[in-house]
Amino acid sequence: MGYRVVVVGATGNVGREIVNILAEREFPCDEIAAVASSRSVGTEIEYGDTGRMLKVKNIEHFDFTGWDIALFAAGSAATKIHAPRAASQGCVVIDNSSLYRMDPDVPLIVPEVNPDAIDGYKARNIIANPNCSTAQMVVALKPLHDKARIKRVVVSTYQSVSGAGKAGMDELFEQSRAIFVGDQVESRKFTKQIAFNVIPHIDEFLDDGSTKEEWKMVVETKKILDPKIKVQATCVRVPVFVGHSESINIEFEDEITAVEAQDILREAPGIMLVDKREDGGYVTPVEAVGDGATYISRVREDPTVDNGLSLWCVSDNLRKGAALNAVQIAELLGRRHLKKG
């Protein structure tokens, strides 16, 4: 007997990717429901490449009773209304929004990093998926932390426009086209022109001068990996459609060489090490699109601090940063607790 699974926000970028990954990984679904807002009701989406079509249902009227898992990709506003309702009806919620990430009664999970934390899901019947930029970073940090204990991380991100949803992708396309044909460039989704530009501003500004996206990386890394780690983040939007990149500088308590780090990362779950010191011997977002791995390149020692390393980290933000991680959480939940399929 398999699971009855609901995908909430099934017509969005992440929701569609969740549906595709459930099919791709042959998640043991006896039944799957695609759910979204009223404006998407009746839309049909394909279940992966199976030819099976799912007709979208209205979240407002959907009864979660008898369903096992609800994968939410609907944003915080809708999640705030419907996730507690689903959880109260006995359906375990795996939420992609930021709403519950820092709730002490809700586990924040990256399966390769902190699988044991999922055992706390019963307090609220909700599990949180981390921010896309946090997810790939902690996958890279975890095996190195186990080896030499991380003291401090300084990260600069290069985040694709798909992190801002379909509207962000449309704006990059429209602005690029406008520049090529000589039309006026309009910025609606982003605060400045994104085409052929970079914007050091993601989410709202906080009182200390950081942005909320940067704050998320700090507090989520501490919750997932280790509260003692100091994190400083600068988050930047770049004119790339899909795939987040990160330049990560790490200071350790114990000595670790670049060669040791490469050996550790090569064997670590969820990581693909591509680190040749030659032209093209590294991964860029173009190569990461459609893949579930977190790619690591440019591993090198930092001589400016004791026990320092720098590395380059790339991942498909719609997959490992969101949809794939959510499905992996569902798989982990099934193995450890629900035990169907």
GROMACS .gro file of C-alpha atoms in nm:
model
  341
    1MET     CA    1   0.000   0.000   0.000
    2GLY     CA    2   0.139   0.341  -0.101
    3TYR     CA    3   0.075   0.700   0.003
    4ARG     CA    4  -0.199   0.949  -0.074
    5VAL     CA    5  -0.009   1.268  -0.159
    6VAL     CA    6  -0.127   1.626  -0.211
    7VAL     CA    7   0.082   1.889  -0.394
    8VAL     CA    8  -0.038   2.236  -0.293
    9GLY     CA    9   0.061   2.512  -0.534
   10ALA     CA   10   0.096   2.253  -0.808
   11THR     CA   11   0.084   2.504  -1.095
   12GLY     CA   12   0.380   2.716  -0.979
   13ASN     CA   13   0.749   2.664  -1.067
   14VAL     CA   14   0.826   2.463  -0.753
   15GLY     CA   15   0.492   2.282  -0.744
   16ARG     CA   16   0.532   2.156  -1.101
   17GLU     CA   17   0.884   2.045  -1.018
   18ILE     CA   18   0.759   1.854  -0.713
   19VAL     CA   19   0.507   1.670  -0.930
   20ASN     CA   20   0.781   1.586  -1.182
   21ILE     CA   21   1.021   1.463  -0.914
   22LEU     CA   22   0.757   1.246  -0.745
   23ALA     CA   23   0.712   1.071  -1.079
   24GLU     CA   24   1.083   1.066  -1.164
   25ARG     CA   25   1.179   0.906  -0.832
   26GLU     CA   26   0.880   0.671  -0.843
   27PHE     CA   27   0.757   0.785  -0.504
   28PRO     CA   28   0.505   0.520  -0.392
   29CYS     CA   29   0.182   0.714  -0.449
   30ASP     CA   30  -0.148   0.528  -0.455
   31GLU     CA   31  -0.315   0.861  -0.526
   32ILE     CA   32  -0.191   1.213  -0.596
   33ALA     CA   33  -0.390   1.538  -0.592
   34ALA     CA   34  -0.281   1.863  -0.755
   35VAL     CA   35  -0.421   2.160  -0.561
   36ALA     CA   36  -0.394   2.535  -0.617
   37SER     CA   37  -0.587   2.860  -0.588
   38SER     CA   38  -0.925   2.909  -0.751
   39ARG     CA   39  -0.778   3.075  -1.060
   40SER     CA   40  -0.597   2.751  -1.152
   41VAL     CA   41  -0.887   2.513  -1.092
   42GLY     CA   42  -0.945   2.286  -1.390
   43THR     CA   43  -0.593   2.329  -1.527
   44GLU     CA   44  -0.429   1.999  -1.614
   45ILE     CA   45  -0.065   1.920  -1.539
   46GLU     CA   46   0.123   1.608  -1.639
   47TYR     CA   47   0.254   1.368  -1.375
   48GLY     CA   48   0.615   1.368  -1.488
   49ASP     CA   49   0.655   1.212  -1.832
   50THR     CA   50   0.398   0.943  -1.764
   51GLY     CA   51   0.120   1.083  -1.981
   52ARG     CA   52  -0.103   1.083  -1.676
   53MET     CA   53  -0.281   1.417  -1.634
   54LEU     CA   54  -0.380   1.567  -1.300
   55LYS     CA   55  -0.671   1.811  -1.289
   56VAL     CA   56  -0.608   2.094  -1.043
   57LYS     CA   57  -0.847   2.121  -0.749
   58ASN     CA   58  -0.939   2.425  -0.538
   59ILE     CA   59  -0.741   2.458  -0.214
   60GLU     CA   60  -1.031   2.643  -0.051
   61HIS     CA   61  -1.254   2.338  -0.062
   62PHE     CA   62  -0.999   2.059  -0.039
   63ASP     CA   63  -1.043   1.809   0.247
   64PHE     CA   64  -0.708   1.671   0.369
   65THR     CA   65  -0.870   1.397   0.576
   66GLY     CA   66  -0.730   1.057   0.478
   67TRP     CA   67  -0.434   1.200   0.288
   68ASP     CA   68  -0.086   1.110   0.418
   69ILE     CA   69   0.146   1.390   0.301
   70ALA     CA   70   0.087   1.741   0.170
   71LEU     CA   71   0.380   1.906  -0.009
   72PHE     CA   72   0.317   2.282   0.010
   73ALA     CA   73   0.465   2.516  -0.251
   74ALA     CA   74   0.207   2.789  -0.221
   75GLY     CA   75   0.381   3.080  -0.046
   76SER     CA   76   0.344   3.197   0.313
   77ALA     CA   77   0.002   3.361   0.287
   78ALA     CA   78  -0.183   3.052   0.162
   79THR     CA   79   0.028   2.822   0.377
   80LYS     CA   80  -0.063   3.016   0.693
   81ILE     CA   81  -0.430   2.940   0.626
   82HIS     CA   82  -0.421   2.588   0.488
   83ALA     CA   83  -0.115   2.412   0.638
   84PRO     CA   84  -0.255   2.409   0.995
   85ARG     CA   85  -0.586   2.287   0.854
   86ALA     CA   86  -0.414   1.999   0.672
   87ALA     CA   87  -0.205   1.913   0.977
   88SER     CA   88  -0.509   1.912   1.204
   89GLN     CA   89  -0.682   1.670   0.965
   90GLY     CA   90  -0.399   1.418   1.007
   91CYS     CA   91  -0.201   1.498   0.692
   92VAL     CA   92   0.173   1.564   0.745
   93VAL     CA   93   0.271   1.897   0.588
   94ILE     CA   94   0.609   1.950   0.422
   95ASP     CA   95   0.627   2.325   0.365
   96ASN     CA   96   0.849   2.512   0.119
   97SER     CA   97   0.764   2.861   0.246
   98SER     CA   98   0.956   3.051   0.513
   99LEU     CA   99   0.660   3.049   0.751
  100TYR     CA  100   0.756   2.766   0.987
  101ARG     CA  101   1.132   2.739   0.941
  102MET     CA  102   1.228   2.899   1.269
  103ASP     CA  103   0.936   2.760   1.472
  104PRO     CA  104   1.101   2.560   1.753
  105ASP     CA  105   0.829   2.294   1.725
  106VAL     CA  106   0.883   2.243   1.351
  107PRO     CA  107   1.189   2.050   1.227
  108LEU     CA  108   1.387   2.219   0.947
  109ILE     CA  109   1.528   1.937   0.738
  110VAL     CA  110   1.792   1.868   0.477
  111PRO     CA  111   1.801   1.487   0.467
  112GLU     CA  112   2.175   1.461   0.398
  113VAL     CA  113   2.250   1.691   0.692
  114ASN     CA  114   2.010   1.643   0.986
  115PRO     CA  115   1.779   1.345   0.920
  116ASP     CA  116   1.730   1.266   1.290
  117ALA     CA  117   1.561   1.603   1.346
  118ILE     CA  118   1.257   1.483   1.150
  119ASP     CA  119   1.151   1.283   1.455
  120GLY     CA  120   1.015   1.607   1.603
  121TYR     CA  121   0.750   1.651   1.334
  122LYS     CA  122   0.468   1.517   1.553
  123ALA     CA  123   0.457   1.832   1.766
  124ARG     CA  124   0.284   2.027   1.486
  125ASN     CA  125   0.252   1.764   1.210
  126ILE     CA  126   0.456   2.008   0.998
  127ILE     CA  127   0.809   1.984   0.854
  128ALA     CA  128   0.985   2.286   0.703
  129ASN     CA  129   1.200   2.297   0.392
  130PRO     CA  130   1.488   2.549   0.417
  131ASN     CA  131   1.564   2.847   0.199
  132CYS     CA  132   1.709   2.743  -0.137
  133SER     CA  133   2.045   2.911  -0.078
  134THR     CA  134   2.073   2.759   0.269
  135ALA     CA  135   1.993   2.406   0.149
  136GLN     CA  136   2.282   2.373  -0.093
  137MET     CA  137   2.527   2.541   0.144
  138VAL     CA  138   2.461   2.312   0.440
  139VAL     CA  139   2.493   2.005   0.216
  140ALA     CA  140   2.844   2.129   0.136
  141LEU     CA  141   2.928   2.228   0.495
  142LYS     CA  142   2.806   1.918   0.680
  143PRO     CA  143   3.082   1.668   0.592
  144LEU     CA  144   3.351   1.931   0.646
  145HIS     CA  145   3.199   2.029   0.981
  146ASP     CA  146   3.207   1.664   1.088
  147LYS     CA  147   3.578   1.650   1.007
  148ALA     CA  148   3.718   1.978   1.143
  149ARG     CA  149   3.434   2.174   1.319
  150ILE     CA  150   3.337   2.497   1.145
  151LYS     CA  151   3.377   2.822   1.340
  152ARG     CA  152   3.275   3.082   1.082
  153VAL     CA  153   3.131   3.101   0.732
  154VAL     CA  154   3.132   3.401   0.497
  155VAL     CA  155   2.915   3.342   0.192
  156SER     CA  156   2.828   3.550  -0.112
  157THR     CA  157   2.544   3.416  -0.324
  158TYR     CA  158   2.472   3.453  -0.695
  159GLN     CA  159   2.102   3.367  -0.705
  160SER     CA  160   1.902   3.305  -1.021
  161VAL     CA  161   1.580   3.485  -1.103
  162SER     CA  162   1.376   3.164  -1.072
  163GLY     CA  163   1.411   3.212  -0.697
  164ALA     CA  164   1.167   3.499  -0.744
  165GLY     CA  165   0.919   3.276  -0.927
  166LYS     CA  166   0.780   3.292  -1.278
  167ALA     CA  167   0.753   3.671  -1.258
  168GLY     CA  168   1.128   3.695  -1.203
  169MET     CA  169   1.205   3.470  -1.499
  170ASP     CA  170   0.965   3.665  -1.720
  171GLU     CA  171   1.125   3.994  -1.622
  172LEU     CA  172   1.475   3.878  -1.713
  173PHE     CA  173   1.349   3.754  -2.050
  174GLU     CA  174   1.148   4.069  -2.124
  175GLN     CA  175   1.427   4.307  -2.022
  176SER     CA  176   1.687   4.116  -2.224
  177ARG     CA  177   1.464   4.127  -2.530
  178ALA     CA  178   1.393   4.499  -2.478
  179ILE     CA  179   1.764   4.579  -2.465
  180PHE     CA  180   1.835   4.385  -2.784
  181VAL     CA  181   1.557   4.555  -2.984
  182GLY     CA  182   1.601   4.899  -2.830
  183ASP     CA  183   1.277   4.914  -2.631
  184GLN     CA  184   1.242   5.076  -2.290
  185VAL     CA  185   1.346   4.852  -2.000
  186GLU     CA  186   1.088   4.821  -1.722
  187SER     CA  187   1.150   4.682  -1.372
  188ARG     CA  188   0.844   4.546  -1.193
  189LYS     CA  189   0.953   4.241  -0.995
  190PHE     CA  190   1.306   4.357  -0.909
  191THR     CA  191   1.418   4.688  -0.759
  192LYS     CA  192   1.661   4.756  -1.047
  193GLN     CA  193   1.725   4.626  -1.395
  194ILE     CA  194   1.821   4.258  -1.374
  195ALA     CA  195   1.917   4.197  -1.738
  196PHE     CA  196   2.296   4.233  -1.781
  197ASN     CA  197   2.319   4.348  -1.419
  198VAL     CA  198   2.345   4.218  -1.063
  199ILE     CA  199   2.136   4.333  -0.767
  200PRO     CA  200   2.274   4.304  -0.408
  201HIS     CA  201   1.925   4.297  -0.260
  202ILE     CA  202   1.697   3.995  -0.206
  203ASP     CA  203   1.390   4.030   0.017
  204GLU     CA  204   1.334   4.325   0.253
  205PHE     CA  205   1.597   4.519   0.446
  206LEU     CA  206   1.632   4.472   0.822
  207ASP     CA  207   1.740   4.725   1.085
  208ASP     CA  208   2.103   4.607   1.089
  209GLY     CA  209   2.143   4.665   0.714
  210SER     CA  210   2.121   4.300   0.614
  211THR     CA  211   1.834   4.164   0.407
  212LYS     CA  212   1.585   3.902   0.514
  213GLU     CA  213   1.737   3.655   0.266
  214GLU     CA  214   2.075   3.699   0.436
  215TRP     CA  215   1.915   3.661   0.779
  216LYS     CA  216   1.753   3.335   0.664
  217MET     CA  217   2.089   3.190   0.567
  218VAL     CA  218   2.233   3.277   0.909
  219VAL     CA  219   1.956   3.146   1.133
  220GLU     CA  220   1.868   2.843   0.921
  221THR     CA  221   2.229   2.725   0.903
  222LYS     CA  222   2.250   2.747   1.280
  223LYS     CA  223   1.925   2.552   1.327
  224ILE     CA  224   2.011   2.281   1.074
  225LEU     CA  225   2.383   2.237   1.132
  226ASP     CA  226   2.514   2.392   1.455
  227PRO     CA  227   2.405   2.699   1.657
  228LYS     CA  228   2.770   2.779   1.735
  229ILE     CA  229   2.864   2.851   1.374
  230LYS     CA  230   2.898   3.221   1.289
  231VAL     CA  231   2.760   3.309   0.946
  232GLN     CA  232   2.788   3.628   0.740
  233ALA     CA  233   2.596   3.635   0.410
  234THR     CA  234   2.564   3.872   0.116
  235CYS     CA  235   2.284   3.765  -0.120
  236VAL     CA  236   2.287   3.886  -0.479
  237ARG     CA  237   2.039   3.836  -0.764
  238VAL     CA  238   2.208   3.766  -1.099
  239PRO     CA  239   2.076   3.740  -1.457
  240VAL     CA  240   2.064   3.361  -1.464
  241PHE     CA  241   1.733   3.181  -1.519
  242VAL     CA  242   1.790   2.871  -1.301
  243GLY     CA  243   2.067   2.768  -1.061
  244HIS     CA  244   2.212   2.936  -0.754
  245SER     CA  245   2.586   2.974  -0.704
  246GLU     CA  246   2.775   3.053  -0.384
  247SER     CA  247   3.127   3.157  -0.297
  248ILE     CA  248   3.188   3.013   0.049
  249ASN     CA  249   3.477   3.094   0.281
  250ILE     CA  250   3.507   2.867   0.586
  251GLU     CA  251   3.715   2.895   0.903
  252PHE     CA  252   3.761   2.572   1.101
  253GLU     CA  253   3.860   2.491   1.456
  254ASP     CA  254   4.090   2.208   1.343
  255GLU     CA  255   4.338   2.183   1.060
  256ILE     CA  256   4.206   2.064   0.723
  257THR     CA  257   4.381   2.075   0.387
  258ALA     CA  258   4.225   2.130   0.048
  259VAL     CA  259   4.315   1.775  -0.052
  260GLU     CA  260   4.147   1.635   0.260
  261ALA     CA  261   3.839   1.845   0.191
  262GLN     CA  262   3.824   1.724  -0.168
  263ASP     CA  263   3.846   1.362  -0.053
  264ILE     CA  264   3.567   1.416   0.200
  265LEU     CA  265   3.340   1.600  -0.044
  266ARG     CA  266   3.396   1.340  -0.315
  267GLU     CA  267   3.236   1.074  -0.092
  268ALA     CA  268   2.968   1.287   0.075
  269PRO     CA  269   2.598   1.223   0.002
  270GLY     CA  270   2.430   1.464  -0.236
  271ILE     CA  271   2.758   1.619  -0.354
  272MET     CA  272   2.933   1.602  -0.689
  273LEU     CA  273   3.293   1.727  -0.678
  274VAL     CA  274   3.412   1.875  -1.009
  275ASP     CA  275   3.740   2.046  -0.927
  276LYS     CA  276   4.002   2.049  -1.201
  277ARG     CA  277   4.244   2.338  -1.200
  278GLU     CA  278   4.210   2.405  -1.570
  279ASP     CA  279   3.985   2.591  -1.812
  280GLY     CA  280   3.629   2.471  -1.761
  281GLY     CA  281   3.723   2.242  -1.473
  282TYR     CA  282   3.440   2.370  -1.253
  283VAL     CA  283   3.061   2.377  -1.260
  284THR     CA  284   2.840   2.672  -1.352
  285PRO     CA  285   2.460   2.700  -1.319
  286VAL     CA  286   2.405   2.592  -1.680
  287GLU     CA  287   2.548   2.246  -1.606
  288ALA     CA  288   2.355   2.210  -1.279
  289VAL     CA  289   2.006   2.268  -1.423
  290GLY     CA  290   1.786   1.960  -1.402
  291ASP     CA  291   2.022   1.779  -1.165
  292GLY     CA  292   1.969   1.705  -0.798
  293ALA     CA  293   2.334   1.723  -0.692
  294THR     CA  294   2.508   2.003  -0.509
  295TYR     CA  295   2.821   2.069  -0.715
  296ILE     CA  296   3.146   2.176  -0.550
  297SER     CA  297   3.444   2.328  -0.733
  298ARG     CA  298   3.742   2.557  -0.666
  299VAL     CA  299   3.835   2.401  -0.329
  300ARG     CA  300   4.144   2.579  -0.201
  301GLU     CA  301   4.315   2.680   0.120
  302ASP     CA  302   4.276   3.033   0.255
  303PRO     CA  303   4.614   3.151   0.388
  304THR     CA  304   4.466   3.464   0.550
  305VAL     CA  305   4.319   3.270   0.846
  306ASP     CA  306   4.418   2.964   1.044
  307ASN     CA  307   4.246   2.652   0.909
  308GLY     CA  308   4.064   2.827   0.627
  309LEU     CA  309   3.914   2.697   0.301
  310SER     CA  310   3.729   2.858   0.013
  311LEU     CA  311   3.502   2.678  -0.234
  312TRP     CA  312   3.243   2.731  -0.507
  313CYS     CA  313   2.899   2.572  -0.471
  314VAL     CA  314   2.632   2.541  -0.742
  315SER     CA  315   2.289   2.377  -0.742
  316ASP     CA  316   1.956   2.385  -0.924
  317ASN     CA  317   1.752   2.596  -0.681
  318LEU     CA  318   1.420   2.460  -0.805
  319ARG     CA  319   1.533   2.105  -0.729
  320LYS     CA  320   1.770   2.067  -0.433
  321GLY     CA  321   1.680   2.415  -0.313
  322ALA     CA  322   1.309   2.336  -0.305
  323ALA     CA  323   1.125   2.053  -0.484
  324LEU     CA  324   1.378   1.771  -0.460
  325ASN     CA  325   1.454   1.843  -0.096
  326ALA     CA  326   1.081   1.836  -0.018
  327VAL     CA  327   1.040   1.497  -0.187
  328GLN     CA  328   1.351   1.366  -0.009
  329ILE     CA  329   1.192   1.476   0.320
  330ALA     CA  330   0.879   1.281   0.222
  331GLU     CA  331   1.093   0.974   0.150
  332LEU     CA  332   1.271   1.012   0.485
  333LEU     CA  333   0.938   1.055   0.664
  334GLY     CA  334   0.814   0.737   0.500
  335ARG     CA  335   1.120   0.532   0.595
  336ARG     CA  336   1.134   0.649   0.956
  337HIS     CA  337   0.769   0.694   1.052
  338LEU     CA  338   0.483   0.635   0.808
  339LYS     CA  339   0.628   0.314   0.659
  340LYS     CA  340   0.401   0.261   0.362
  341GLY     CA  341   0.498   0.172   0.008
   0.00000   0.00000   0.00000
